[in-house]
Coordinates of C-alpha atoms in Angstrom, one line a residue:
Chain C
M1 CA 18.9 7.1 -9.2
K2 CA 15.9 7.1 -11.7
I3 CA 14.1 4.2 -13.2
K4 CA 15.2 5.0 -16.7
D5 CA 18.9 4.6 -15.2
I6 CA 18.5 1.0 -14.4
G7 CA 16.1 0.4 -17.3
E8 CA 13.3 -2.0 -17.7
I9 CA 15.5 -5.1 -17.5
G10 CA 17.1 -3.8 -14.3
L11 CA 13.7 -3.0 -12.8
I12 CA 12.1 -6.4 -13.6
K13 CA 15.1 -8.1 -12.1
R14 CA 14.8 -6.1 -8.9
I15 CA 11.2 -6.9 -8.7
A16 CA 11.7 -10.6 -9.4
Q17 CA 14.2 -10.7 -6.4
T18 CA 11.6 -9.6 -3.9
A19 CA 8.7 -11.8 -5.0
R20 CA 8.6 -14.9 -2.9
T21 CA 6.5 -17.9 -4.2
D22 CA 5.5 -21.3 -2.7
S23 CA 6.2 -24.7 -4.3
S24 CA 2.9 -24.6 -6.2
V25 CA 4.5 -21.9 -8.5
I26 CA 6.5 -23.7 -11.2
K27 CA 7.7 -20.5 -12.9
G28 CA 7.1 -17.0 -11.5
I29 CA 8.2 -13.7 -13.0
G30 CA 10.7 -14.1 -15.9
D31 CA 8.8 -15.9 -18.5
D32 CA 6.0 -15.1 -20.9
T33 CA 3.5 -16.2 -18.5
A34 CA 3.6 -17.6 -15.0
V35 CA 3.2 -21.5 -14.6
I36 CA 1.3 -22.9 -11.7
K37 CA 0.4 -26.5 -10.6
W38 CA -3.1 -27.2 -11.6
T39 CA -4.4 -30.8 -12.5
R40 CA -2.7 -34.0 -12.9
D41 CA -1.9 -33.5 -16.5
K42 CA -2.1 -29.7 -16.8
Y43 CA -0.5 -26.6 -15.6
L44 CA -2.2 -23.1 -15.4
L45 CA -0.7 -20.1 -17.1
F46 CA -1.1 -16.6 -15.9
A47 CA -0.3 -13.4 -17.5
C48 CA -1.2 -9.7 -17.8
D49 CA -0.4 -7.1 -20.3
M50 CA -1.2 -3.3 -20.2
L51 CA -1.8 -1.0 -23.1
V52 CA -1.6 2.8 -22.5
E53 CA -2.7 5.5 -25.2
D54 CA 0.2 7.3 -26.8
V55 CA 2.6 4.5 -25.8
H56 CA 1.3 1.5 -27.3
F57 CA -1.3 3.1 -29.8
R58 CA -2.3 6.4 -30.8
R59 CA -6.1 7.3 -31.0
K60 CA -5.6 9.0 -34.4
S61 CA -4.3 6.0 -36.2
A62 CA -5.8 3.0 -34.2
A63 CA -9.5 2.1 -34.5
P64 CA -11.0 1.3 -31.0
F65 CA -12.0 -2.3 -32.2
Q66 CA -8.3 -2.8 -33.0
I67 CA -7.3 -1.5 -29.5
G68 CA -9.7 -4.1 -27.9
W69 CA -8.3 -7.0 -30.4
K70 CA -4.6 -6.0 -29.5
A71 CA -5.1 -6.0 -25.8
L72 CA -6.2 -9.7 -25.7
A73 CA -4.0 -10.7 -28.7
R74 CA -0.8 -9.7 -26.8
N75 CA -1.7 -12.1 -24.0
L76 CA -2.5 -14.8 -26.2
S77 CA 0.8 -14.4 -27.9
D78 CA 2.5 -14.9 -24.5
V79 CA 0.3 -18.1 -23.7
A80 CA 1.4 -19.2 -27.2
A81 CA 5.0 -18.9 -26.4
M82 CA 4.5 -21.2 -23.5
G83 CA 2.7 -23.9 -25.7
G84 CA -0.6 -23.4 -24.4
V85 CA -4.1 -22.1 -25.0
G86 CA -6.1 -19.1 -23.4
R87 CA -9.1 -19.8 -21.1
Y88 CA -10.4 -16.9 -19.0
A89 CA -9.6 -13.2 -19.1
V90 CA -10.5 -10.2 -16.9
V91 CA -10.2 -6.6 -18.5
S92 CA -9.5 -3.3 -16.5
V93 CA -10.3 -0.4 -18.6
G94 CA -9.5 3.3 -17.9
I95 CA -11.6 5.7 -20.0
D96 CA -12.6 9.2 -20.2
P97 CA -16.3 9.8 -19.2
D98 CA -16.6 12.3 -21.8
S99 CA -15.9 9.8 -24.6
A100 CA -18.6 8.5 -26.8
V101 CA -20.3 5.3 -25.5
S102 CA -19.4 3.8 -29.0
L103 CA -15.7 4.1 -28.1
A104 CA -16.3 1.5 -25.4
D105 CA -18.6 -0.5 -27.5
E106 CA -16.0 -0.7 -30.2
I107 CA -13.2 -1.7 -27.9
W108 CA -15.5 -4.5 -26.4
K109 CA -16.4 -5.5 -29.9
G110 CA -12.6 -6.1 -30.6
L111 CA -12.2 -7.9 -27.3
G112 CA -15.1 -10.1 -27.9
S113 CA -14.1 -10.9 -31.6
I114 CA -10.7 -12.2 -30.7
A115 CA -12.3 -13.9 -27.5
K116 CA -14.8 -15.8 -29.7
K117 CA -11.9 -16.7 -32.2
F118 CA -9.8 -18.3 -29.6
D119 CA -12.4 -19.8 -27.3
I120 CA -11.8 -17.3 -24.3
N121 CA -14.3 -16.4 -21.7
I122 CA -14.3 -12.9 -20.6
V123 CA -15.4 -13.2 -17.0
G124 CA -14.9 -9.8 -15.3
G125 CA -13.3 -6.4 -15.2
D126 CA -13.0 -3.1 -13.8
T127 CA -13.9 0.4 -15.1
V128 CA -12.1 3.6 -14.1
R129 CA -12.2 7.1 -15.2
S130 CA -8.8 8.1 -16.8
K131 CA -7.9 11.0 -19.3
K132 CA -5.6 8.5 -21.3
L133 CA -7.3 5.2 -22.5
I134 CA -5.7 2.1 -20.6
I135 CA -6.7 -1.4 -21.0
D136 CA -5.0 -4.2 -19.0
V137 CA -5.9 -7.8 -19.7
S138 CA -5.0 -10.6 -17.5
L139 CA -5.3 -14.1 -19.0
I140 CA -5.5 -17.6 -17.3
G141 CA -4.4 -20.3 -19.8
E142 CA -3.5 -23.9 -19.6
V143 CA -1.1 -26.3 -21.1
E144 CA -0.4 -30.0 -20.8
K145 CA 2.6 -30.7 -18.9
S146 CA 4.1 -32.6 -21.7
S147 CA 3.7 -29.4 -24.2
L148 CA 5.1 -26.7 -21.8
V149 CA 7.9 -24.8 -23.2
L150 CA 10.1 -22.4 -21.2
R151 CA 12.5 -19.6 -22.2
S152 CA 15.3 -21.4 -20.4
G153 CA 15.7 -24.8 -22.4
A154 CA 18.0 -23.7 -25.0
R155 CA 20.9 -26.2 -25.7
E156 CA 24.2 -25.7 -27.4
G157 CA 23.7 -27.0 -30.9
D158 CA 20.1 -26.0 -31.1
A159 CA 18.7 -24.4 -34.3
I160 CA 17.1 -21.2 -33.7
L161 CA 13.7 -20.6 -35.9
V162 CA 11.1 -17.9 -36.3
T163 CA 7.7 -17.8 -37.6
G164 CA 6.6 -15.3 -40.3
S165 CA 8.9 -12.3 -41.2
L166 CA 10.1 -9.5 -38.9
G167 CA 9.7 -5.7 -39.0
G168 CA 7.4 -3.2 -40.1
S169 CA 4.6 -4.0 -37.6
M170 CA 4.1 -0.4 -36.7
K171 CA 2.7 0.2 -40.3
G172 CA -0.6 -1.5 -39.0
R173 CA 0.2 -5.2 -38.2
H174 CA 0.7 -4.5 -34.6
L175 CA -3.0 -3.7 -34.2
S176 CA -4.5 -6.6 -36.0
F177 CA -2.0 -9.4 -35.7
M178 CA -3.2 -12.9 -35.3
P179 CA -1.4 -14.4 -32.1
R180 CA 0.4 -17.7 -33.2
I181 CA -1.6 -20.1 -30.9
K182 CA -2.4 -22.5 -33.8
E183 CA 1.2 -22.6 -35.0
A184 CA 2.6 -23.0 -31.5
R185 CA 0.2 -25.7 -30.6
R186 CA 1.1 -27.8 -33.8
L187 CA 5.0 -27.4 -32.9
V188 CA 4.6 -28.4 -29.3
K189 CA 2.4 -31.5 -30.2
N190 CA 4.6 -32.7 -33.0
F191 CA 8.0 -31.7 -32.1
K192 CA 10.4 -31.3 -29.0
I193 CA 10.8 -27.5 -28.8
N194 CA 13.5 -26.6 -26.3
S195 CA 12.8 -23.2 -25.8
M196 CA 10.3 -20.5 -27.1
I197 CA 9.4 -16.8 -26.7
D198 CA 7.2 -14.4 -28.6
I199 CA 8.8 -11.5 -30.3
S200 CA 7.5 -8.5 -28.6
D201 CA 10.5 -6.3 -28.3
G202 CA 12.5 -7.3 -31.5
L203 CA 14.5 -10.2 -32.3
I204 CA 17.7 -9.1 -30.9
L205 CA 16.4 -8.4 -27.6
D206 CA 13.9 -11.3 -27.2
L207 CA 16.6 -13.9 -28.4
W208 CA 19.0 -12.3 -25.8
R209 CA 16.2 -13.2 -23.1
I210 CA 16.5 -17.0 -24.3
L211 CA 20.2 -16.9 -24.0
E212 CA 20.1 -15.1 -20.7
A213 CA 17.4 -17.7 -19.4
G214 CA 19.4 -20.7 -20.7
G215 CA 23.1 -19.4 -20.1
T216 CA 24.0 -20.0 -23.8
G217 CA 25.4 -17.9 -26.6
A218 CA 24.0 -17.8 -30.2
R219 CA 25.0 -17.1 -33.7
I220 CA 22.3 -15.7 -36.3
Y221 CA 22.8 -14.8 -39.9
E222 CA 21.8 -11.7 -41.6
S223 CA 21.2 -13.7 -44.8
L224 CA 18.7 -16.1 -43.1
I225 CA 16.6 -13.6 -41.2
P226 CA 13.2 -13.0 -42.8
V227 CA 12.6 -9.2 -43.2
S228 CA 9.3 -8.1 -43.9
G229 CA 8.6 -5.8 -47.0
D230 CA 7.4 -3.0 -44.6
A231 CA 10.5 -3.2 -42.4
G232 CA 12.3 -0.3 -43.9
S233 CA 15.8 -1.7 -43.1
F234 CA 17.5 -4.8 -41.7
R235 CA 18.5 -3.1 -38.4
K236 CA 14.8 -1.9 -37.9
A237 CA 13.6 -5.6 -38.5
V238 CA 15.5 -7.0 -35.7
T239 CA 15.1 -4.3 -33.1
D240 CA 11.5 -2.8 -33.8
G241 CA 8.9 -4.2 -31.3
E242 CA 5.6 -5.8 -31.7
D243 CA 6.1 -8.6 -34.4
F244 CA 4.4 -11.2 -32.1
E245 CA 6.2 -13.8 -34.1
L246 CA 7.4 -17.1 -32.4
L247 CA 11.1 -17.5 -31.7
F248 CA 12.1 -21.0 -30.7
T249 CA 15.1 -23.5 -30.6
M250 CA 15.2 -27.2 -31.1
S251 CA 17.7 -29.7 -31.8
A252 CA 19.3 -29.7 -35.3
K253 CA 17.9 -33.1 -35.8
E254 CA 14.2 -32.1 -34.9
A255 CA 14.6 -29.0 -37.0
K256 CA 15.5 -31.0 -40.0
R257 CA 12.4 -33.2 -39.4
L258 CA 10.3 -30.0 -39.0
L259 CA 11.7 -28.5 -42.2
K260 CA 10.7 -31.7 -44.2
T261 CA 7.0 -31.6 -43.2
K262 CA 4.2 -29.5 -44.6
F263 CA 4.5 -27.0 -41.9
L264 CA 6.4 -24.9 -44.5
K265 CA 3.9 -25.2 -47.0
A266 CA 1.3 -23.8 -44.6
K267 CA 0.4 -20.1 -44.4
T268 CA 2.9 -19.3 -41.9
P269 CA 6.6 -19.9 -43.0
I270 CA 9.1 -21.0 -40.5
T271 CA 12.9 -20.1 -40.9
V272 CA 16.1 -21.3 -39.5
I273 CA 18.0 -18.2 -38.6
G274 CA 21.0 -19.5 -36.6
E275 CA 22.2 -21.8 -33.8
I276 CA 22.6 -21.8 -30.1
T277 CA 26.4 -21.9 -29.1
A278 CA 28.2 -22.0 -25.9
K279 CA 27.8 -18.9 -23.6
K280 CA 31.6 -18.1 -24.1
E281 CA 31.2 -17.8 -27.8
S282 CA 28.8 -14.9 -27.0
Y283 CA 26.1 -13.5 -29.0
L284 CA 26.9 -12.7 -32.7
L285 CA 25.4 -11.6 -35.8
M286 CA 27.1 -12.9 -38.9
R287 CA 26.8 -10.2 -41.5
E288 CA 26.2 -10.8 -45.2
D289 CA 29.7 -9.2 -46.0
G290 CA 31.2 -12.0 -43.7
K291 CA 31.9 -9.7 -40.8
K292 CA 30.9 -10.7 -37.1
E293 CA 28.9 -8.3 -34.8
R294 CA 28.7 -8.7 -31.2
L295 CA 25.1 -8.2 -30.2
H296 CA 23.6 -6.7 -27.2
P297 CA 20.2 -6.6 -25.7
N298 CA 18.8 -3.8 -27.9
G299 CA 15.2 -3.5 -28.9
Y300 CA 12.1 -1.8 -27.6
L301 CA 12.2 -1.1 -24.0
H302 CA 9.7 1.3 -22.1
F303 CA 12.6 2.7 -20.1
Chain R
M1 CA -24.2 9.6 -26.2
K2 CA -21.3 9.9 -23.9
I3 CA -20.1 7.3 -21.3
K4 CA -21.1 9.6 -18.4
D5 CA -24.7 9.7 -19.7
I6 CA -25.0 5.9 -19.3
G7 CA -22.9 5.8 -16.1
E8 CA -20.7 3.2 -14.6
I9 CA -23.7 0.8 -13.9
G10 CA -25.0 1.2 -17.5
L11 CA -21.6 0.7 -19.1
I12 CA -21.1 -2.7 -17.1
K13 CA -24.6 -4.0 -17.9
R14 CA -23.6 -3.3 -21.5
I15 CA -20.5 -5.1 -21.4
A16 CA -21.8 -7.9 -19.5
Q17 CA -24.4 -8.5 -22.2
T18 CA -21.7 -9.0 -24.9
A19 CA -19.5 -11.3 -22.8
R20 CA -20.1 -14.9 -23.7
T21 CA -18.9 -17.6 -21.4
D22 CA -18.9 -21.5 -21.7
S23 CA -20.2 -24.1 -19.0
S24 CA -16.9 -23.9 -17.0
V25 CA -17.9 -20.4 -15.8
I26 CA -20.3 -20.3 -12.8
K27 CA -20.4 -16.7 -12.4
G28 CA -19.1 -14.1 -14.9
I29 CA -19.2 -10.4 -14.9
G30 CA -21.6 -9.1 -12.1
D31 CA -20.1 -10.2 -8.9
D32 CA -17.1 -9.3 -6.8
T33 CA -15.0 -11.9 -8.6
A34 CA -15.6 -14.4 -11.4
V35 CA -16.2 -18.0 -10.2
I36 CA -14.9 -20.9 -12.4
K37 CA -14.8 -24.7 -12.1
W38 CA -11.6 -26.0 -10.8
T39 CA -11.3 -29.1 -8.7
R40 CA -13.9 -31.4 -7.2
D41 CA -14.1 -29.4 -3.9
K42 CA -13.0 -25.9 -5.0
Y43 CA -13.9 -23.1 -7.3
L44 CA -11.3 -20.8 -8.8
L45 CA -12.0 -17.1 -8.1
F46 CA -10.6 -14.4 -10.7
A47 CA -10.7 -10.6 -10.4
C48 CA -8.7 -7.6 -11.3
D49 CA -8.7 -3.9 -10.0
M50 CA -7.1 -0.9 -11.4
L51 CA -5.7 2.0 -9.4
V52 CA -5.0 5.4 -11.1
E53 CA -3.1 8.2 -9.8
D54 CA -5.4 11.4 -9.0
V55 CA -8.5 9.1 -9.2
H56 CA -7.7 6.4 -6.4
F57 CA -4.9 8.2 -4.7
R58 CA -2.9 11.6 -4.8
R59 CA 0.9 11.3 -4.9
K60 CA 1.0 14.1 -2.2
S61 CA -0.9 12.2 0.4
A62 CA -0.2 8.5 -0.3
A63 CA 3.1 7.0 0.5
P64 CA 4.2 4.5 -2.2
F65 CA 4.2 1.6 0.2
Q66 CA 0.5 2.4 0.7
I67 CA -0.2 2.5 -3.0
G68 CA 1.3 -0.9 -3.4
W69 CA -0.5 -2.1 -0.4
K70 CA -4.0 -0.8 -1.3
A71 CA -3.6 -2.3 -5.0
L72 CA -3.6 -5.7 -3.8
A73 CA -5.9 -5.1 -0.7
R74 CA -8.7 -4.2 -3.0
N75 CA -8.7 -7.4 -4.8
L76 CA -8.3 -9.6 -1.6
S77 CA -11.4 -7.6 -0.4
D78 CA -13.2 -8.9 -3.5
V79 CA -12.1 -12.5 -2.8
A80 CA -13.3 -12.3 0.9
A81 CA -16.5 -11.1 -0.2
M82 CA -17.0 -14.5 -2.2
G83 CA -15.9 -16.4 1.0
G84 CA -12.5 -17.3 -0.4
V85 CA -8.7 -16.8 -0.2
G86 CA -6.3 -15.4 -2.5
R87 CA -3.5 -17.4 -4.3
Y88 CA -1.7 -15.8 -7.1
A89 CA -1.5 -12.2 -8.5
V90 CA 0.0 -10.7 -11.5
V91 CA 0.7 -6.7 -11.4
S92 CA 0.7 -4.4 -14.3
V93 CA 2.4 -1.1 -13.3
G94 CA 2.5 2.2 -15.6
I95 CA 5.2 4.5 -14.3
D96 CA 7.1 7.6 -15.2
P97 CA 10.7 6.8 -16.2
D98 CA 11.9 9.9 -14.5
S99 CA 10.7 8.7 -11.2
A100 CA 13.3 7.6 -8.5
V101 CA 13.9 3.8 -8.4
S102 CA 12.8 4.3 -4.8
L103 CA 9.3 4.8 -5.9
A104 CA 9.1 1.4 -7.5
D105 CA 10.9 -0.2 -4.6
E106 CA 8.3 1.2 -2.1
I107 CA 5.4 0.2 -4.2
W108 CA 6.8 -3.4 -4.5
K109 CA 7.4 -3.4 -0.6
G110 CA 3.7 -2.5 -0.1
L111 CA 2.7 -5.2 -2.5
G112 CA 5.2 -7.8 -0.9
S113 CA 4.1 -6.9 2.6
I114 CA 0.4 -7.6 2.2
A115 CA 1.2 -10.7 -0.2
K116 CA 3.3 -12.3 2.6
K117 CA 0.5 -11.6 5.3
F118 CA -2.1 -13.3 3.2
D119 CA 0.0 -16.0 1.6
I120 CA -0.3 -14.5 -2.0
N121 CA 2.3 -15.5 -4.8
I122 CA 3.2 -12.7 -7.0
V123 CA 4.1 -14.5 -10.1
G124 CA 4.2 -12.1 -13.0
G125 CA 3.6 -8.5 -14.3
D126 CA 4.1 -6.1 -16.9
T127 CA 5.9 -2.5 -16.7
V128 CA 4.8 0.2 -18.9
R129 CA 5.9 3.8 -19.2
S130 CA 3.1 6.3 -18.2
K131 CA 3.0 9.8 -16.9
K132 CA 0.3 9.0 -14.4
L133 CA 1.0 6.1 -12.0
I134 CA -1.2 3.0 -12.7
I135 CA -1.4 -0.1 -10.9
D136 CA -3.6 -3.0 -12.0
V137 CA -3.6 -6.2 -10.1
S138 CA -5.3 -9.5 -11.1
L139 CA -5.9 -12.1 -8.4
I140 CA -6.6 -15.7 -8.6
G141 CA -8.1 -17.0 -5.5
E142 CA -10.0 -20.2 -4.4
V143 CA -12.9 -21.0 -2.3
E144 CA -14.4 -24.5 -1.3
K145 CA -17.7 -25.0 -3.2
S146 CA -19.5 -25.2 0.2
S147 CA -18.1 -21.9 1.3
L148 CA -18.9 -19.8 -2.0
V149 CA -21.3 -16.8 -1.5
L150 CA -22.6 -14.8 -4.2
R151 CA -24.3 -11.4 -4.2
S152 CA -27.4 -12.9 -5.4
G153 CA -28.6 -15.1 -2.4
A154 CA -30.5 -12.7 -0.3
R155 CA -33.9 -13.9 0.7
E156 CA -36.9 -12.1 2.3
G157 CA -36.6 -12.0 5.9
D158 CA -32.8 -12.1 5.9
A159 CA -30.9 -9.8 8.5
I160 CA -28.5 -7.4 6.8
L161 CA -25.3 -7.2 8.5
V162 CA -21.8 -5.1 8.2
T163 CA -18.5 -5.6 9.7
G164 CA -16.7 -2.6 11.3
S165 CA -17.9 0.9 10.9
L166 CA -18.7 3.0 7.9
G167 CA -17.5 6.3 6.5
G168 CA -14.4 8.6 6.8
S169 CA -12.1 6.1 4.8
M170 CA -10.6 9.0 2.9
K171 CA -8.8 10.3 6.1
G172 CA -6.4 7.5 5.5
R173 CA -7.9 4.0 6.2
H174 CA -8.6 3.6 2.5
L175 CA -4.7 3.3 1.9
S176 CA -3.9 1.0 5.0
F177 CA -7.1 -1.1 5.4
M178 CA -6.9 -4.8 6.2
P179 CA -9.0 -6.9 3.7
R180 CA -11.7 -8.8 5.8
I181 CA -10.3 -12.2 4.8
K182 CA -10.0 -13.6 8.1
E183 CA -13.6 -12.4 9.1
A184 CA -15.1 -13.7 5.9
R185 CA -13.5 -17.1 6.3
R186 CA -14.9 -17.4 9.9
L187 CA -18.2 -16.5 8.8
V188 CA -18.6 -18.9 5.8
K189 CA -17.1 -21.7 7.9
N190 CA -19.4 -21.4 10.8
F191 CA -22.7 -19.8 9.4
K192 CA -24.9 -20.1 6.3
I193 CA -24.4 -16.7 4.7
N194 CA -26.9 -16.1 2.0
S195 CA -25.3 -13.1 0.1
M196 CA -22.2 -11.0 0.5
I197 CA -20.4 -8.1 -1.1
D198 CA -17.5 -5.8 0.2
I199 CA -18.4 -2.2 0.5
S200 CA -16.1 -0.3 -2.0
D201 CA -18.7 2.4 -3.3
G202 CA -20.7 3.1 -0.1
L203 CA -23.3 1.2 1.8
I204 CA -26.3 2.3 -0.1
L205 CA -24.9 1.5 -3.6
D206 CA -23.5 -1.8 -2.5
L207 CA -26.5 -3.0 -0.8
W208 CA -28.5 -2.0 -3.8
R209 CA -26.2 -4.4 -5.8
I210 CA -27.3 -7.2 -3.5
L211 CA -31.0 -6.3 -3.9
E212 CA -30.5 -6.1 -7.8
A213 CA -28.8 -9.3 -8.0
G214 CA -31.4 -11.2 -5.8
G215 CA -34.5 -9.4 -6.9
T216 CA -35.6 -8.2 -3.3
G217 CA -36.1 -5.0 -1.4
A218 CA -34.7 -3.9 1.8
R219 CA -35.2 -1.8 4.8
I220 CA -32.2 -0.3 6.9
Y221 CA -32.3 1.8 10.0
E222 CA -30.4 4.9 10.6
S223 CA -30.2 4.2 14.4
L224 CA -28.4 0.8 13.7
I225 CA -25.8 1.6 11.1
P226 CA -22.4 1.9 12.7
V227 CA -20.9 5.4 11.6
S228 CA -17.3 5.8 11.9
G229 CA -16.0 8.8 14.1
D230 CA -14.2 10.0 10.9
A231 CA -17.4 10.0 8.8
G232 CA -18.3 13.7 9.0
S233 CA -22.0 12.9 8.6
F234 CA -24.5 9.9 8.4
R235 CA -25.1 10.7 4.8
K236 CA -21.3 10.5 3.8
A237 CA -20.8 7.4 5.9
V238 CA -23.4 5.5 3.8
T239 CA -22.4 7.0 0.3
D240 CA -18.6 7.6 0.5
G241 CA -16.6 4.8 -1.1
E242 CA -13.7 2.5 0.0
D243 CA -14.9 1.3 3.4
F244 CA -14.0 -2.4 2.2
E245 CA -16.1 -3.8 5.0
L246 CA -18.3 -6.8 4.5
L247 CA -22.0 -6.5 3.9
F248 CA -23.8 -9.6 4.1
T249 CA -27.2 -11.3 4.7
M250 CA -28.4 -14.4 6.7
S251 CA -31.6 -15.9 8.1
A252 CA -32.8 -14.2 11.1
K253 CA -32.2 -17.4 13.0
E254 CA -28.5 -17.6 11.8
A255 CA -28.0 -13.8 12.6
K256 CA -29.3 -14.5 16.3
R257 CA -26.8 -17.4 16.6
L258 CA -24.1 -15.4 15.1
L259 CA -24.8 -12.6 17.6
K260 CA -24.5 -14.8 20.6
T261 CA -21.0 -16.3 19.6
K262 CA -17.7 -14.6 20.5
F263 CA -17.5 -13.0 17.1
L264 CA -18.8 -9.7 18.6
K265 CA -16.2 -9.9 21.3
A266 CA -13.4 -10.1 18.7
K267 CA -11.6 -7.0 17.2
T268 CA -14.1 -6.6 14.4
P269 CA -17.6 -5.7 15.5
I270 CA -20.7 -7.1 13.4
T271 CA -23.8 -5.2 13.4
V272 CA -27.4 -5.9 12.3
I273 CA -28.6 -2.7 10.2
G274 CA -31.9 -4.0 8.7
E275 CA -33.6 -6.8 6.9
I276 CA -34.4 -8.0 3.4
T277 CA -37.9 -7.4 2.2
A278 CA -39.9 -8.3 -0.8
K279 CA -38.9 -6.3 -3.9
K280 CA -42.4 -4.6 -4.0
E281 CA -41.7 -3.0 -0.5
S282 CA -38.8 -1.3 -2.4
Y283 CA -35.4 0.0 -0.8
L284 CA -36.0 2.0 2.4
L285 CA -34.1 3.9 4.9
M286 CA -35.8 4.3 8.3
R287 CA -34.7 7.6 9.7
E288 CA -34.3 8.3 13.4
D289 CA -37.1 10.7 13.3
G290 CA -39.4 7.8 12.2
K291 CA -39.7 9.0 8.4
K292 CA -39.2 6.5 5.6
E293 CA -36.7 7.5 2.9
R294 CA -36.7 5.6 -0.4
L295 CA -33.2 4.9 -1.4
H296 CA -31.5 5.0 -5.1
P297 CA -28.1 3.6 -6.1
N298 CA -26.2 6.4 -4.9
G299 CA -22.5 6.0 -3.9
Y300 CA -19.1 6.3 -5.6
L301 CA -19.4 5.7 -9.2
H302 CA -16.5 6.5 -11.8
F303 CA -18.9 8.1 -14.2

């Protein structure tokens, strides 16, 4: 049996079953970051994210500055989805010794630029020779216990919301996106968010992860989903990866309160796209023509 | 200018200059791990280490179990060199989707085996498709403030010591070595260790790192250096990488006390190989024939 036969979801399940953790680990494999006991008021968050040339970017179309930026931005997006902020990063770089020094310089400028913007300390790393460019960033973050949001908290009747608009990220936004730390922090500090994830593999797949974690169903509406002008089609908008928008659920009452606040007038729109249902009602897309379509975990998977 | 022209040491210096850190960072880039303020009594340690196929191992000669073992063992060796223990790891894996599932299973068995042995919680990861196998492990560790040892504390007159014997690791030990956590913990809890590093790139290069960090010189003796039976030659024993032994310095008086204890009767020998001198006396190897040889940072470098 090959890895592509069990797929990325199957492989991660397999791995998660073998990883034993002690009682200091609140959440191990299976959320956007790990959650670990830390101080009386805060949890420590811990995540890693690897970028590989010709998989996550192409040297022809991605400026080295953007590659560095994206490497840390992806981790920050994960930390945002937990309701937290980033603190410390280590960076492993695989690079061809025949490359120009300016390649390394530009990658580090990109890393340094986003690190400065979000107060991240880059505290260590590893450099390795490699034909293909590889960057793996690991990030320690923190979150107040009262602000932590897991994937698993969605409840029947919750409204489902997204920030921004979806799709078309491959036209360039995937290299220069701003992780939704500020938006996530405002949300968790002012509202009761029941579950949250960042959309890295497409809306349909990442919402499925929330349903899977919480044991619920969902109904989303084609007419409500904010599609980016670059998306190409509705189908692409909901299955293409790398949007890095926040997808979250909250009670209908809290959602109503949110929609009344000035959040919607800020730069980042927030849109209700559907509701959480009982598991037995399954996972449905309500098409504009009135038809119901049953959804499956389709989106960007590595294998 | 190419990366190979400035070399690995030059590149890391360049990177370290650009990385800004706040006052919570006790030690950033430039030691075996980063050191970060944590609790009243302890520091948090943070490091990463990337393994790439055909650079750090070959699929023909390395069992997948050993690749997994080595990926975490390298980080544990870094934590040992700070005087600490490991706690939490995240693992990024780049793997070919056409590989057998058993490849992933065996890698994770190796990781899980060493994690169990050293009480490490594997709390997260990332899986990416990649033609070449890549494993990057990031590790959070901890150390009592009183047990922390940096590279930079060597003082004139210190004895220089190593654990085990050097060289010949490529004959197989580099894939199955036991990180010197237990030995390091015994050392820092019972003796005043002034500086320490793990030998990953050969004795001569890693001792140079201690001299560079502390601003000292050193004199080591060919006749004292413990050469492994597998080493091939003295020259290889002191320049080949991946020994993962501890190299440390302590006052002559403390060293005398150490040599009298039962440490030397334990499984892991500890040997005095020379002494720390003033910087102006430079970095010297005293050959068995009585000649002095001036040493330079030669050893395993990626570029």
